[in-house]
mmCIF file of C-alpha atoms in Angstrom:
data_model
loop_
_atom_site.group_PDB
_atom_site.id
_atom_site.type_symbol
_atom_site.label_atom_id
_atom_site.label_comp_id
_atom_site.label_asym_id
_atom_site.label_seq_id
_atom_site.Cartn_x
_atom_site.Cartn_y
_atom_site.Cartn_z
ATOM 1 C CA UNK A 1 26.791 41.941 42.402
ATOM 2 C CA UNK A 2 28.165 39.772 45.160
ATOM 3 C CA UNK A 3 26.408 37.977 47.970
ATOM 4 C CA UNK A 4 27.321 38.815 51.540
ATOM 5 C CA UNK A 5 26.157 37.467 54.869
ATOM 6 C CA UNK A 6 24.092 40.618 55.441
ATOM 7 C CA UNK A 7 22.349 40.439 52.071
ATOM 8 C CA UNK A 8 23.724 41.306 48.707
ATOM 9 C CA UNK A 9 26.223 43.913 47.628
ATOM 10 C CA UNK A 10 25.691 45.937 44.470
ATOM 11 C CA UNK A 11 28.471 47.934 42.796
ATOM 12 C CA UNK A 12 27.513 51.277 41.234
ATOM 13 C CA UNK A 13 29.465 54.006 39.458
ATOM 14 C CA UNK A 14 29.080 57.560 40.790
ATOM 15 C CA UNK A 15 30.487 60.025 38.237
ATOM 16 C CA UNK A 16 32.741 62.782 39.493
ATOM 17 C CA UNK A 17 30.805 65.558 37.788
ATOM 18 C CA UNK A 18 27.580 64.340 39.430
ATOM 19 C CA UNK A 19 29.261 64.559 42.857
ATOM 20 C CA UNK A 20 30.789 67.961 42.131
ATOM 21 C CA UNK A 21 27.486 69.367 40.867
ATOM 22 C CA UNK A 22 24.768 67.830 43.001
ATOM 23 C CA UNK A 23 26.302 65.266 45.360
ATOM 24 C CA UNK A 24 27.074 65.112 49.030
ATOM 25 C CA UNK A 25 30.282 63.270 49.983
ATOM 26 C CA UNK A 26 29.718 60.037 51.866
ATOM 27 C CA UNK A 27 31.900 57.589 53.789
ATOM 28 C CA UNK A 28 32.227 53.851 54.233
ATOM 29 C CA UNK A 29 29.474 52.835 56.665
ATOM 30 C CA UNK A 30 27.038 55.604 55.648
ATOM 31 C CA UNK A 31 23.464 54.847 54.594
ATOM 32 C CA UNK A 32 22.730 56.068 51.048
ATOM 33 C CA UNK A 33 19.741 56.173 48.700
ATOM 34 C CA UNK A 34 20.359 57.105 45.060
ATOM 35 C CA UNK A 35 18.505 57.105 41.761
ATOM 36 C CA UNK A 36 20.194 54.881 39.166
ATOM 37 C CA UNK A 37 20.237 54.657 35.403
ATOM 38 C CA UNK A 38 21.566 51.791 33.329
ATOM 39 C CA UNK A 39 23.857 52.710 30.455
ATOM 40 C CA UNK A 40 25.643 50.919 27.637
ATOM 41 C CA UNK A 41 29.412 50.529 27.837
ATOM 42 C CA UNK A 42 31.525 50.529 24.670
ATOM 43 C CA UNK A 43 32.392 46.950 23.715
ATOM 44 C CA UNK A 44 36.116 47.740 23.987
ATOM 45 C CA UNK A 45 35.616 48.623 27.678
ATOM 46 C CA UNK A 46 33.152 45.890 28.694
ATOM 47 C CA UNK A 47 35.863 43.767 30.358
ATOM 48 C CA UNK A 48 37.249 46.789 32.232
ATOM 49 C CA UNK A 49 33.821 47.692 33.660
ATOM 50 C CA UNK A 50 32.576 44.093 34.116
ATOM 51 C CA UNK A 51 32.615 44.397 37.921
ATOM 52 C CA UNK A 52 29.849 47.027 37.875
ATOM 53 C CA UNK A 53 27.602 45.829 35.048
ATOM 54 C CA UNK A 54 24.193 44.339 35.693
ATOM 55 C CA UNK A 55 22.997 41.020 34.290
ATOM 56 C CA UNK A 56 22.073 42.757 31.000
ATOM 57 C CA UNK A 57 25.600 44.141 30.588
ATOM 58 C CA UNK A 58 24.565 47.705 31.459
ATOM 59 C CA UNK A 59 26.531 50.022 33.759
ATOM 60 C CA UNK A 60 24.726 50.898 37.004
ATOM 61 C CA UNK A 61 25.264 54.654 37.388
ATOM 62 C CA UNK A 62 24.083 57.090 40.059
ATOM 63 C CA UNK A 63 22.243 60.067 38.582
ATOM 64 C CA UNK A 64 21.479 63.145 40.671
ATOM 65 C CA UNK A 65 21.493 66.071 38.266
ATOM 66 C CA UNK A 66 18.269 68.070 38.112
ATOM 67 C CA UNK A 67 15.925 65.183 38.847
ATOM 68 C CA UNK A 68 16.959 63.501 35.603
ATOM 69 C CA UNK A 69 16.574 60.051 37.171
ATOM 70 C CA UNK A 70 12.826 60.502 37.413
ATOM 71 C CA UNK A 71 12.589 61.308 33.696
ATOM 72 C CA UNK A 72 15.173 58.938 32.168
ATOM 73 C CA UNK A 73 14.255 55.557 30.788
ATOM 74 C CA UNK A 74 15.462 52.711 32.971
ATOM 75 C CA UNK A 75 15.650 54.830 36.132
ATOM 76 C CA UNK A 76 15.638 52.907 39.396
ATOM 77 C CA UNK A 77 16.707 53.480 43.010
ATOM 78 C CA UNK A 78 19.210 51.808 45.276
ATOM 79 C CA UNK A 79 19.404 52.124 49.056
ATOM 80 C CA UNK A 80 21.762 50.599 51.566
ATOM 81 C CA UNK A 81 24.999 50.926 53.530
ATOM 82 C CA UNK A 82 28.272 51.860 51.806
ATOM 83 C CA UNK A 83 30.660 48.932 52.109
ATOM 84 C CA UNK A 84 33.604 50.307 50.081
ATOM 85 C CA UNK A 85 34.604 53.256 47.890
ATOM 86 C CA UNK A 86 37.208 53.292 45.124
ATOM 87 C CA UNK A 87 38.239 56.371 43.145
ATOM 88 C CA UNK A 88 38.220 55.530 39.418
ATOM 89 C CA UNK A 89 41.087 56.951 37.353
ATOM 90 C CA UNK A 90 40.784 56.719 33.563
ATOM 91 C CA UNK A 91 43.462 57.363 30.945
ATOM 92 C CA UNK A 92 42.505 59.866 28.225
ATOM 93 C CA UNK A 93 44.077 60.833 24.936
ATOM 94 C CA UNK A 94 42.539 64.154 24.001
ATOM 95 C CA UNK A 95 38.822 64.000 24.835
ATOM 96 C CA UNK A 96 38.522 60.221 24.424
ATOM 97 C CA UNK A 97 39.097 57.571 27.106
ATOM 98 C CA UNK A 98 41.846 55.081 26.249
ATOM 99 C CA UNK A 99 40.247 51.616 25.975
ATOM 100 C CA UNK A 100 41.113 49.398 28.936
ATOM 101 C CA UNK A 101 42.846 52.101 30.995
ATOM 102 C CA UNK A 102 41.140 52.224 34.379
ATOM 103 C CA UNK A 103 42.791 52.235 37.796
ATOM 104 C CA UNK A 104 41.205 52.047 41.253
ATOM 105 C CA UNK A 105 42.273 53.598 44.559
ATOM 106 C CA UNK A 106 40.465 52.668 47.788
ATOM 107 C CA UNK A 107 39.338 55.551 50.001
ATOM 108 C CA UNK A 108 37.267 55.827 53.178
ATOM 109 C CA UNK A 109 35.384 58.963 52.040
ATOM 110 C CA UNK A 110 34.183 60.031 48.609
ATOM 111 C CA UNK A 111 35.833 63.279 47.523
ATOM 112 C CA UNK A 112 33.697 66.275 46.572
ATOM 113 C CA UNK A 113 36.196 67.319 43.871
ATOM 114 C CA UNK A 114 38.077 65.102 41.412
ATOM 115 C CA UNK A 115 41.524 65.627 39.850
ATOM 116 C CA UNK A 116 41.992 66.326 36.116
ATOM 117 C CA UNK A 117 44.763 65.532 35.481
ATOM 118 C CA UNK A 118 45.861 63.242 38.300
ATOM 119 C CA UNK A 119 49.191 64.368 39.778
ATOM 120 C CA UNK A 120 51.880 61.895 40.863
ATOM 121 C CA UNK A 121 51.318 58.167 40.681
ATOM 122 C CA UNK A 122 47.915 58.228 42.388
ATOM 123 C CA UNK A 123 48.719 55.122 44.438
ATOM 124 C CA UNK A 124 46.210 53.019 42.533
ATOM 125 C CA UNK A 125 46.024 49.428 41.423
ATOM 126 C CA UNK A 126 45.486 48.553 37.777
ATOM 127 C CA UNK A 127 42.208 47.129 36.548
ATOM 128 C CA UNK A 128 42.096 46.235 32.901
ATOM 129 C CA UNK A 129 45.756 47.020 32.234
ATOM 130 C CA UNK A 130 47.181 44.277 34.421
ATOM 131 C CA UNK A 131 46.704 43.642 38.117
ATOM 132 C CA UNK A 132 49.226 45.420 40.275
ATOM 133 C CA UNK A 133 50.130 48.104 37.718
ATOM 134 C CA UNK A 134 50.367 51.476 39.420
ATOM 135 C CA UNK A 135 49.199 54.740 37.912
ATOM 136 C CA UNK A 136 52.704 55.927 37.141
ATOM 137 C CA UNK A 137 53.975 52.814 35.371
ATOM 138 C CA UNK A 138 55.053 53.680 31.858
ATOM 139 C CA UNK A 139 52.606 56.500 31.344
ATOM 140 C CA UNK A 140 54.501 59.624 32.388
ATOM 141 C CA UNK A 141 58.139 60.508 32.348
ATOM 142 C CA UNK A 142 59.880 62.964 34.640
ATOM 143 C CA UNK A 143 56.594 64.219 36.083
ATOM 144 C CA UNK A 144 55.434 65.487 32.677
ATOM 145 C CA UNK A 145 52.355 64.189 30.881
ATOM 146 C CA UNK A 146 52.773 62.474 27.536
ATOM 147 C CA UNK A 147 51.601 64.735 24.765
ATOM 148 C CA UNK A 148 47.810 64.646 24.653
ATOM 149 C CA UNK A 149 47.611 61.978 27.377
ATOM 150 C CA UNK A 150 46.310 62.495 30.892
ATOM 151 C CA UNK A 151 44.701 60.608 33.744
ATOM 152 C CA UNK A 152 41.416 61.821 35.158
ATOM 153 C CA UNK A 153 39.610 60.898 38.370
ATOM 154 C CA UNK A 154 36.273 60.185 36.723
ATOM 155 C CA UNK A 155 34.261 59.224 39.812
ATOM 156 C CA UNK A 156 33.949 56.422 42.348
ATOM 157 C CA UNK A 157 32.882 52.797 42.374
ATOM 158 C CA UNK A 158 30.737 52.181 45.423
ATOM 159 C CA UNK A 159 29.810 48.803 46.883
ATOM 160 C CA UNK A 160 26.425 49.127 48.581
ATOM 161 C CA UNK A 161 24.978 46.491 50.906
ATOM 162 C CA UNK A 162 21.436 46.653 49.613
ATOM 163 C CA UNK A 163 18.707 47.320 52.143
ATOM 164 C CA UNK A 164 15.937 47.967 49.655
ATOM 165 C CA UNK A 165 16.455 48.337 45.919
ATOM 166 C CA UNK A 166 13.833 48.567 43.246
ATOM 167 C CA UNK A 167 13.974 46.655 39.959
ATOM 168 C CA UNK A 168 17.271 46.277 38.169
ATOM 169 C CA UNK A 169 19.664 46.669 41.086
#
């Protein structure tokens, strides 16, 4: 969370599958209101996700699927104006995320559909693997994926200028 002149800004993670299933794309400047849940992050990835953890060390995540937010423990709501959107790209080996491999790419509008695998270099900036590292650096050769390795657009990080958020935001 960061303080701004207009109030405070809260960063939340909006998973790609949630958007593809039940979400409506949004843009920078739009007003949003979402249910949130707070989830544990594997210790190996805590530093990579530190910019979107709450004071308890839990990931703030948007949850839209089937009204699950109303039934899940720790559910809350956040409402406000979208300040920024960054597509999150995660490195995977098989079905498991590679610890510390997360890249961000700023966009003006959240996509409805997310790439798996990401084609090309993605134009992102490294977060957790060294600032300034692009998506293509050392991970793919000749346009072919390394055996069992791929990059997946897993969702978006959204900075929301909070207008009215319930507990935990």
